[in-house]
Every structure is written in C-alpha cells, then in structure tokens.
C-alpha cells in the first residue's frame, strides 16, 4: 500500500483510532493489507473480517506476531497493536481501496481496466496482465480475487509507480459489480459474455445481462467499453456506453469488429488464429487449449492496443503464456494419457466449450473421456442445464462419460437417456470412487477432461490423475 498515516487511514475508513505504544496519528503505514493473518509480514495491516466459519478478530494476536502494525476491527481487541474500530470491516476495506487508488491516480498516469463476464474473466485478466507488464508496473488479481474482499485487496496493492491496474469483477447478485467498479471508475470496461453462470443468484439471463452492464455504467467520463460483438447481449451494452459518453471498442470474429479473429484452429497443444487490428494481421499461436479462449485473447488485445501496445507486441507476449491459470484447461499427465484439468469453475457455457475442445483435440484412434461434476449457482435452472450438458456429451460422441457426485446425477441420467450404450456413462458418488475406476479404466491414447465447479472438488481428482499418468 502507498504510505498513509494512521490518521489518514482512520479518516478513509470512518473509524475510531486507538493508538498503541509509540504510535501517533502521524505514524506512517506502508505495508500490505490483507484479511488473512497467515499473509502478514512486517509492517502489514490486518483487516479482521467476520466470516461464516470463523471470525478474523480471533486472529489479531497472531497477525501481530507475524508483523502486523495495525488492525482494522469492528470492536476493540486485546492485542498489542494500534487499532481502527469501524462499523463494517469489509466496507472499510473498500473505502480504503477507493482512497488509495484515487490518490495514486491523481498524481500519476494510472490506467484502470475492469473485466467482467459470465466466463473467461480470470483468463482474460492473466492474458492482459502478461501483455501490459512489459509496458510498466501492472497490478492484477491473484487467482480469482474478484469479490467484495478480493477486488479491494488487489486495488490496495497499487503504488505511485503503478501504470496499470487490471481488476476482475465477479458478482453473485445485482449491484455487486456496480459497487466494486464504483470504487475506481475504470478507464476501460471489458465485458466478455453473458451466460448462465450464477443465473440462480441473478434470477435469469436477462438479469445477468443487466448486472454485467453495471461495469459499463461505472466507466469514468471519456472511458471505453470493450465489448464482445459476437454476443448479442453484450453488444446491446453499446447503448449503455453511449449514455455514459463512453467509446466502444469491439472484438469478435465478424468483419465489423475492431479486433477480430479468423482461421481459428484447435489442436492438442493449443489454439491458433489470425488476429487483425486495422490493417495489421498476425498469426497468434496460443498454448492455452480451447477455441473459447480466442475471445479472451481478443479482449486482451483490444484493450492493450487501445492503450498503445502494438499488435506485434501483443502476439509475441501472449505466445509465452503456457496456461491461463492452475485448474483452467491445465494439461497434465503425459502424451500417453493426457489429462485436462478444468475443474476450478464451471457454467453451462464453459462446460459446453470444454467438451467441444475435448472432441476437437482428440485424434483418430484416441479415446475421449469426460469426468464431469456439478455446476453450482444455477438455482432453479440447475436441473435443465445439467440435462443439457449430459445430452451434449453424448451428441459429441464422448466415448466415456464419468459423472461424479449426487449434485450431478441428473447429468448422468440425461446422458443415459440420450443414448448412452455399453456403459458409456457411469456414475460415482465420490471422487475417490471415480479415481479408483479411472486408474483401472484409462489406457494409452485417452484424452481426459476433468470439469466441474470449484465446490465439487474435482480439481483435486484431476491433479491425482495427472500425477498417476505423468
């Protein structure tokens, strides 16, 4: 975090300052800010956030032992450290992030990019950060730090030397993106797609569309909306941009897109396409598996080129990215049995895209195996969406469908009803049972997709399979 005095932090968070030891209101704090006491280092600020399973106030003493010099708390704690008592620790974290980013922006050349979409946020964030890091100090989220805690923690990492802040905005309910993006008013707002992810929390895809448009509404005056021309619901956000006096930069596969991809090819070692920006065309060979990641790359290129990075530099840097993120289309195993671990997150759209990728990269004589778990946060749509994925897996001629977990049982039943034969589809209640089956079932030439939402825990099954067949 940039240097702030205890008094300035107290003012930013609307808190009551309780001094300890030799501290005064003018004592400067420059350390990192975190809600996890295990991440403390000398000079850090610990935010004691109450949680569902435990309470951060119980870990203040441990944070101090690890080096914390300030605790932001909701009630005074018996610990040898200066404290700022606030009404709501999560809100205080957001308020502090707003103040820090505003100060950096006012005295530097900080450019802020916000990214949202039903799928692809983390991949796009990583691709864009890879491009921009060679241009200047770039701050981007660790993993998927995109919620009411993770987004402010990312913002608080900016310094006076930071040139780019890339923020990822997720949401589980309407208004969440507006609150997070409103903290910083981005210069660029990237909207990737509107799909069924989190539809249960939003109340349907129309409500999801409205929620994603909150990023465009939060753009600062003169900002730019970077929109997916191939997604009609995203394309409709051009009207929202116009109402904000924001420019629109399009990416997609059609001729009208400002940044477009043609000649897309999917193969076992990655994805290739030709990218055109204006009169310049370049061949892009991504090591990231899946045609759906082409759109994520286009979004990153559209933003970077608007920031003045050449297409040639974008392509060169993107081609150094080996995986988007751990557990996201991550190749494991060996050439003998290839495991694709994509079980960090899942929605109907990403599940369908991953299954299509599996079918596309499997050569004649090789066998497709899909290990599938539940898709979470679909609410009333869960049943029909799991049915649809089970049917799709059969229609894509996936040769072995392994369904894991009671929450995904309808996917299994739909695959059987669609025309599964000769035990093509099998069901296991636990990942351990599925692992035991797969260790004995998999053979040379198998290409195996492991895909589920994070809550299903299949990412660890993917890791075990990758190790077993390495």
XYZ file of C-alpha atoms in Angstrom:
470
model
C 0.000 0.000 0.000
C 1.108 3.589 -0.545
C 2.308 5.437 2.547
C -0.576 6.711 4.680
C -0.623 7.899 8.261
C -2.781 6.249 10.879
C -4.942 9.360 10.899
C -5.401 9.208 7.117
C -6.378 5.523 7.265
C -8.795 6.277 10.087
C -10.365 9.096 8.070
C -10.606 6.911 4.951
C -12.417 4.153 6.829
C -14.549 6.442 9.020
C -13.074 4.643 12.028
C -12.021 5.407 15.597
C -8.266 5.306 16.106
C -6.867 3.573 19.205
C -3.125 4.100 19.495
C -0.654 1.634 20.963
C 2.917 2.069 22.199
C 4.867 4.831 20.484
C 2.390 5.232 17.612
C 0.924 8.683 16.912
C -1.711 9.800 14.397
C 1.181 10.768 12.121
C 2.790 7.313 12.158
C 3.099 6.140 8.548
C 1.983 2.733 7.370
C 3.388 1.293 4.130
C 2.849 -2.451 4.426
C 0.462 -4.758 2.649
C -3.200 -5.090 3.590
C -4.868 -8.480 3.997
C -7.732 -10.296 5.694
C -5.688 -13.475 6.181
C -3.393 -13.448 9.214
C -1.212 -16.069 7.508
C -0.240 -13.495 4.872
C 1.086 -10.952 7.348
C 4.611 -9.590 7.017
C 6.442 -6.887 8.965
C 4.552 -3.592 8.624
C 1.286 -5.163 7.423
C -2.307 -4.117 8.079
C -4.686 -6.844 9.215
C -8.397 -6.435 8.491
C -10.382 -8.535 10.984
C -13.289 -9.630 8.837
C -16.065 -11.680 10.444
C -16.742 -14.807 8.396
C -19.250 -17.599 8.125
C -16.931 -20.218 9.615
C -14.756 -18.099 11.905
C -14.061 -14.512 12.970
C -10.984 -12.547 11.982
C -10.919 -10.892 15.401
C -9.726 -14.209 16.824
C -6.554 -13.944 14.737
C -5.461 -10.374 15.531
C -2.836 -11.512 18.047
C -1.437 -13.991 15.534
C -1.313 -11.287 12.892
C 0.635 -9.049 15.272
C 3.089 -11.868 15.997
C 3.629 -12.181 12.234
C 4.401 -8.466 11.885
C 1.108 -6.562 11.600
C 1.380 -2.992 12.889
C -2.293 -2.039 12.513
C -5.576 -3.896 12.879
C -8.837 -2.698 11.382
C -11.510 -4.195 13.624
C -15.225 -3.998 14.321
C -14.625 -3.995 18.068
C -11.577 -3.408 20.199
C -9.370 -6.477 20.643
C -6.964 -7.235 23.482
C -3.787 -7.205 21.416
C -0.572 -5.097 21.476
C -1.257 -3.133 18.279
C -2.860 0.116 17.158
C -6.433 -0.440 16.054
C -9.038 1.369 13.984
C -12.555 0.439 15.057
C -15.041 0.576 12.180
C -18.707 -0.281 11.754
C -18.090 -2.798 8.943
C -14.642 -4.223 8.175
C -15.489 -5.188 4.579
C -16.853 -1.705 3.870
C -13.780 -0.174 5.492
C -11.591 -2.264 3.185
C -13.499 -0.911 0.184
C -13.331 2.677 1.429
C -9.582 2.413 1.970
C -9.110 0.984 -1.531
C -11.108 3.856 -3.021
C -8.932 6.451 -1.295
C -5.631 4.751 -2.173
C -6.479 4.365 -5.866
C -7.746 7.952 -6.073
C -4.500 9.269 -4.583
C -2.355 7.262 -6.997
C -4.488 8.267 -9.938
C -4.331 11.948 -9.018
C -0.550 12.093 -9.005
C 0.393 9.622 -11.716
C -0.597 8.070 -15.020
C -2.511 5.087 -13.676
C -4.865 3.422 -16.158
C -7.565 1.120 -14.779
C -9.153 -1.800 -16.612
C -12.194 -3.625 -15.272
C -13.138 -7.064 -16.624
C -16.408 -8.930 -16.200
C -18.376 -11.664 -17.927
C -20.071 -14.939 -17.132
C -16.940 -16.847 -18.176
C -13.344 -16.034 -19.019
C -12.597 -13.243 -16.542
C -9.532 -14.810 -14.958
C -8.055 -15.984 -18.258
C -8.536 -12.559 -19.845
C -7.092 -10.850 -16.792
C -3.991 -13.017 -16.973
C -3.552 -12.530 -20.713
C -3.932 -8.757 -20.468
C -1.584 -8.543 -17.493
C 1.013 -10.513 -19.439
C 0.832 -8.002 -22.274
C 0.923 -4.922 -20.060
C 3.634 -5.992 -17.606
C 6.296 -5.280 -20.229
C 4.967 -1.728 -20.585
C 5.111 -0.776 -16.910
C 4.196 -1.870 -13.386
C 0.961 -3.828 -13.641
C -1.203 -4.906 -10.719
C -3.736 -7.684 -11.297
C -5.667 -10.059 -9.039
C -4.130 -13.140 -7.511
C -6.162 -16.168 -8.688
C -9.813 -15.028 -8.812
C -9.747 -12.102 -6.393
C -12.893 -10.561 -7.837
C -15.386 -10.193 -4.986
C -16.090 -7.666 -2.243
C -12.865 -8.641 -0.456
C -10.574 -9.763 -3.262
C -11.125 -6.760 -5.530
C -10.252 -4.127 -2.865
C -7.223 -6.159 -1.763
C -5.968 -6.057 -5.353
C -6.588 -2.311 -5.569
C -4.628 -1.730 -2.361
C -1.504 -3.199 -3.980
C -1.071 -0.161 -6.270
C 1.929 2.115 -5.777
C 2.874 5.502 -7.152
C 4.794 3.638 -9.872
C 1.832 1.515 -10.967
C 0.896 2.165 -14.574
C -1.921 -0.362 -14.993
C -4.460 -1.781 -12.565
C -6.364 -4.725 -14.027
C -9.386 -5.556 -11.878
C -11.624 -8.589 -12.261
C -15.238 -8.067 -11.185
C -17.417 -11.027 -10.311
C -20.891 -10.912 -8.860
C -23.360 -13.218 -7.191
C -26.218 -10.705 -7.145
C -27.328 -7.484 -8.860
C -25.477 -4.374 -7.725
C -22.226 -6.115 -6.795
C -20.320 -5.051 -9.919
C -21.613 -1.501 -9.570
C -20.235 -1.323 -6.022
C -16.843 -2.782 -6.907
C -16.313 -0.866 -10.150
C -17.625 2.268 -8.489
C -14.635 2.221 -6.170
C -12.267 3.086 -9.034
C -14.365 4.175 -12.067
C -12.328 2.243 -14.679
C -10.923 3.789 -17.851
C -11.733 0.570 -19.737
C -14.593 -1.822 -19.078
C -14.284 -5.251 -20.742
C -17.441 -7.362 -20.997
C -16.718 -10.869 -22.281
C -20.061 -12.655 -22.434
C -23.437 -13.066 -20.783
C -24.275 -16.671 -19.946
C -25.968 -18.836 -17.359
C -23.177 -18.717 -14.768
C -24.643 -17.592 -11.411
C -28.093 -17.374 -13.012
C -29.591 -18.679 -9.787
C -28.395 -15.614 -7.909
C -29.436 -13.154 -10.572
C -32.841 -14.598 -11.438
C -32.242 -15.362 -15.122
C -30.085 -14.395 -18.057
C -31.770 -11.003 -18.605
C -30.936 -10.033 -15.045
C -27.398 -11.309 -15.596
C -27.098 -9.056 -18.645
C -28.209 -6.053 -16.613
C -25.726 -6.893 -13.865
C -22.780 -7.159 -16.278
C -23.754 -3.822 -17.827
C -23.074 -2.225 -14.439
C -19.376 -2.187 -15.386
C -20.095 -0.071 -18.455
C -22.213 2.264 -16.352
C -19.331 2.685 -13.904
C -16.807 3.881 -16.502
C -15.219 7.240 -15.839
C -16.055 10.092 -18.257
C -14.263 9.528 -21.552
C -13.797 5.824 -20.832
C -14.016 2.948 -23.291
C -16.261 -0.105 -23.254
C -14.535 -3.124 -24.785
C -17.413 -5.333 -25.943
C -17.885 -8.766 -27.494
C -19.514 -8.173 -30.873
C -20.423 -11.876 -31.179
C -22.629 -11.876 -28.068
C -25.886 -10.043 -28.728
C -26.478 -9.343 -25.035
C -23.035 -7.794 -24.684
C -23.379 -5.909 -27.964
C -26.559 -4.300 -26.630
C -24.422 -2.611 -23.962
C -23.252 -0.151 -26.618
C -26.392 1.813 -25.768
C -25.299 1.918 -22.134
C -21.868 3.161 -23.214
C -23.451 5.872 -25.343
C -25.485 7.060 -22.369
C -22.195 7.333 -20.431
C -20.473 9.218 -23.287
C -18.059 6.295 -23.461
C -16.418 4.998 -26.613
C -16.907 1.391 -27.761
C -14.177 -0.924 -28.992
C -15.405 -4.194 -30.482
C -13.775 -7.617 -30.520
C -15.099 -10.731 -32.211
C -14.969 -12.917 -35.291
C -17.054 -10.798 -37.642
C -15.760 -8.214 -40.139
C -17.199 -5.271 -38.191
C -15.083 -5.938 -35.082
C -12.182 -3.565 -34.394
C -10.133 -6.561 -33.276
C -11.131 -9.801 -34.952
C -10.043 -13.409 -35.281
C -10.250 -15.605 -38.361
C -8.959 -19.041 -39.360
C -9.355 -20.465 -35.843
C -7.748 -23.876 -35.311
C -7.847 -26.012 -32.172
C -5.197 -28.675 -31.640
C -3.775 -30.698 -28.783
C -1.047 -28.181 -27.964
C -3.178 -25.033 -28.030
C -5.264 -22.773 -30.231
C -4.282 -20.722 -33.281
C -5.945 -17.924 -35.212
C -5.219 -14.869 -37.320
C -5.781 -11.605 -35.440
C -6.479 -8.409 -37.364
C -6.388 -4.882 -35.957
C -6.915 -2.257 -38.608
C -4.549 -3.039 -41.498
C -2.300 -5.268 -39.399
C -2.802 -9.047 -39.288
C -0.739 -11.512 -37.247
C -0.879 -15.236 -36.619
C -1.406 -15.993 -32.916
C -0.428 -19.414 -31.569
C -1.834 -19.682 -28.052
C -0.652 -22.527 -25.863
C -3.967 -22.287 -24.000
C -6.388 -25.037 -25.024
C -9.839 -24.242 -26.395
C -11.392 -22.135 -29.126
C -13.310 -20.189 -26.482
C -10.024 -18.691 -25.268
C -9.623 -16.915 -28.601
C -12.297 -14.448 -27.480
C -10.440 -13.886 -24.209
C -7.248 -13.190 -26.150
C -9.108 -10.793 -28.459
C -10.477 -8.891 -25.458
C -6.961 -8.553 -24.050
C -5.577 -7.415 -27.400
C -8.435 -4.952 -27.932
C -7.691 -3.341 -24.577
C -3.906 -3.372 -24.919
C -3.901 -1.898 -28.418
C -6.251 0.849 -27.231
C -3.612 1.582 -24.592
C -0.987 1.949 -27.314
C 0.604 -1.518 -27.383
C 1.314 -2.788 -30.899
C -0.414 -5.920 -32.207
C 3.016 -7.460 -32.821
C 3.952 -6.999 -29.164
C 0.598 -8.385 -28.002
C 1.019 -11.529 -30.079
C 4.634 -12.074 -29.051
C 3.785 -11.806 -25.347
C 0.617 -13.891 -25.467
C 2.527 -16.727 -27.097
C 4.648 -17.038 -23.941
C 1.587 -17.890 -21.786
C 1.576 -21.641 -21.138
C -1.628 -21.984 -19.093
C -4.319 -19.469 -18.245
C -4.328 -20.426 -14.557
C -3.997 -23.561 -12.483
C -7.055 -25.832 -12.874
C -8.183 -23.974 -16.012
C -7.658 -26.160 -19.103
C -4.407 -27.228 -17.454
C -2.620 -30.034 -19.342
C -1.396 -32.809 -17.057
C -0.415 -36.444 -17.454
C 1.668 -37.379 -20.477
C 1.439 -37.922 -24.217
C 0.270 -41.430 -23.351
C -2.737 -40.311 -21.248
C -3.406 -36.591 -21.411
C -5.411 -35.077 -18.531
C -7.021 -31.650 -18.995
C -7.857 -30.301 -15.534
C -10.502 -27.590 -15.918
C -12.297 -28.075 -12.616
C -11.832 -24.704 -10.924
C -15.149 -23.379 -12.186
C -17.991 -24.441 -14.426
C -21.078 -22.968 -16.031
C -23.234 -24.357 -18.834
C -21.297 -22.288 -21.378
C -17.821 -23.192 -20.139
C -18.799 -26.846 -19.703
C -20.032 -26.998 -23.308
C -16.903 -25.231 -24.574
C -14.616 -27.626 -22.708
C -16.463 -30.681 -24.063
C -16.201 -29.339 -27.607
C -12.486 -28.740 -27.097
C -12.046 -32.326 -25.909
C -13.759 -33.582 -29.053
C -11.696 -31.274 -31.284
C -8.258 -32.189 -29.943
C -8.738 -35.976 -29.941
C -7.202 -37.625 -32.983
C -8.442 -40.781 -34.728
C -7.538 -43.823 -32.643
C -7.605 -41.845 -29.403
C -10.469 -42.024 -26.897
C -12.386 -39.138 -25.325
C -13.138 -39.384 -21.615
C -15.114 -36.687 -19.767
C -15.080 -36.664 -15.952
C -17.867 -34.277 -15.005
C -19.187 -32.856 -11.746
C -21.864 -30.405 -10.740
C -22.259 -26.831 -11.937
C -23.109 -24.626 -8.958
C -25.125 -21.412 -8.508
C -27.713 -22.208 -11.182
C -30.704 -22.139 -8.843
C -33.955 -23.195 -10.491
C -32.114 -23.744 -13.796
C -29.787 -26.411 -12.389
C -31.795 -29.436 -13.476
C -32.361 -28.468 -17.084
C -28.799 -27.202 -17.532
C -27.296 -30.441 -16.222
C -29.632 -32.309 -18.562
C -28.399 -30.242 -21.482
C -24.737 -30.981 -20.745
C -25.388 -34.720 -20.413
C -27.139 -34.712 -23.776
C -24.359 -32.658 -25.379
C -21.665 -35.050 -24.175
C -23.416 -37.932 -25.946
C -24.031 -35.919 -29.104
C -20.351 -35.022 -29.243
C -19.646 -38.768 -29.132
C -17.622 -38.581 -25.942
C -16.721 -42.219 -25.553
C -16.645 -42.450 -21.772
C -18.670 -40.134 -19.520
C -17.800 -40.365 -15.830
C -20.165 -38.364 -13.630
C -19.169 -37.674 -10.021
C -21.314 -36.506 -7.099
C -25.007 -36.594 -6.261
C -25.429 -32.959 -7.335
C -24.525 -34.016 -10.901
C -26.703 -37.146 -11.036
C -29.127 -35.543 -13.498
C -26.253 -35.052 -15.935
C -25.618 -38.794 -15.789
C -29.305 -39.683 -16.204
C -29.609 -37.320 -19.179
C -26.583 -38.920 -20.867
C -28.091 -42.358 -20.403
C -31.463 -41.205 -21.735
C -29.855 -39.506 -24.740
C -28.496 -42.789 -25.978
C -25.609 -43.985 -23.859
C -24.735 -47.606 -24.603
C -22.379 -50.284 -23.320
C -21.712 -48.424 -20.029
C -20.618 -45.320 -21.930
C -21.837 -43.262 -18.950
C -21.031 -44.276 -15.377
C -21.798 -42.621 -12.055
C -19.855 -42.433 -8.789
C -20.908 -40.744 -5.583
C -17.383 -39.692 -4.600
C -14.169 -38.573 -6.259
C -12.270 -41.402 -4.575
C -14.556 -43.978 -6.197
C -14.147 -42.257 -9.559
C -10.353 -42.233 -9.154
C -10.226 -45.955 -8.430
C -12.329 -46.627 -11.530
C -10.321 -44.328 -13.792
C -6.927 -45.688 -12.740
C -8.042 -49.073 -13.973
C -10.031 -47.828 -16.973
C -7.739 -45.296 -18.663
C -5.430 -46.571 -21.374
C -2.867 -45.316 -23.865
C -4.337 -42.753 -26.252
C -7.003 -41.455 -23.854
C -7.706 -37.742 -23.724
C -9.402 -36.937 -20.423
C -11.307 -33.783 -19.447
C -11.992 -33.148 -15.748
C -14.613 -30.410 -15.419
C -16.814 -29.151 -12.583
C -17.487 -26.173 -10.387
C -14.991 -25.468 -7.627
C -17.405 -26.692 -4.952
C -17.449 -30.191 -6.460
C -13.751 -30.611 -5.677
C -12.845 -32.440 -8.875
C -9.790 -30.252 -9.409
C -8.010 -32.434 -6.857
C -9.154 -35.549 -8.704
C -7.630 -34.034 -11.839
C -4.359 -33.455 -10.009
C -4.306 -37.070 -8.774
C -4.934 -38.402 -12.265
C -2.278 -36.126 -13.714
C 0.265 -37.459 -11.239
C -0.754 -41.077 -11.793
C -0.338 -40.833 -15.565
C 2.650 -38.493 -15.731
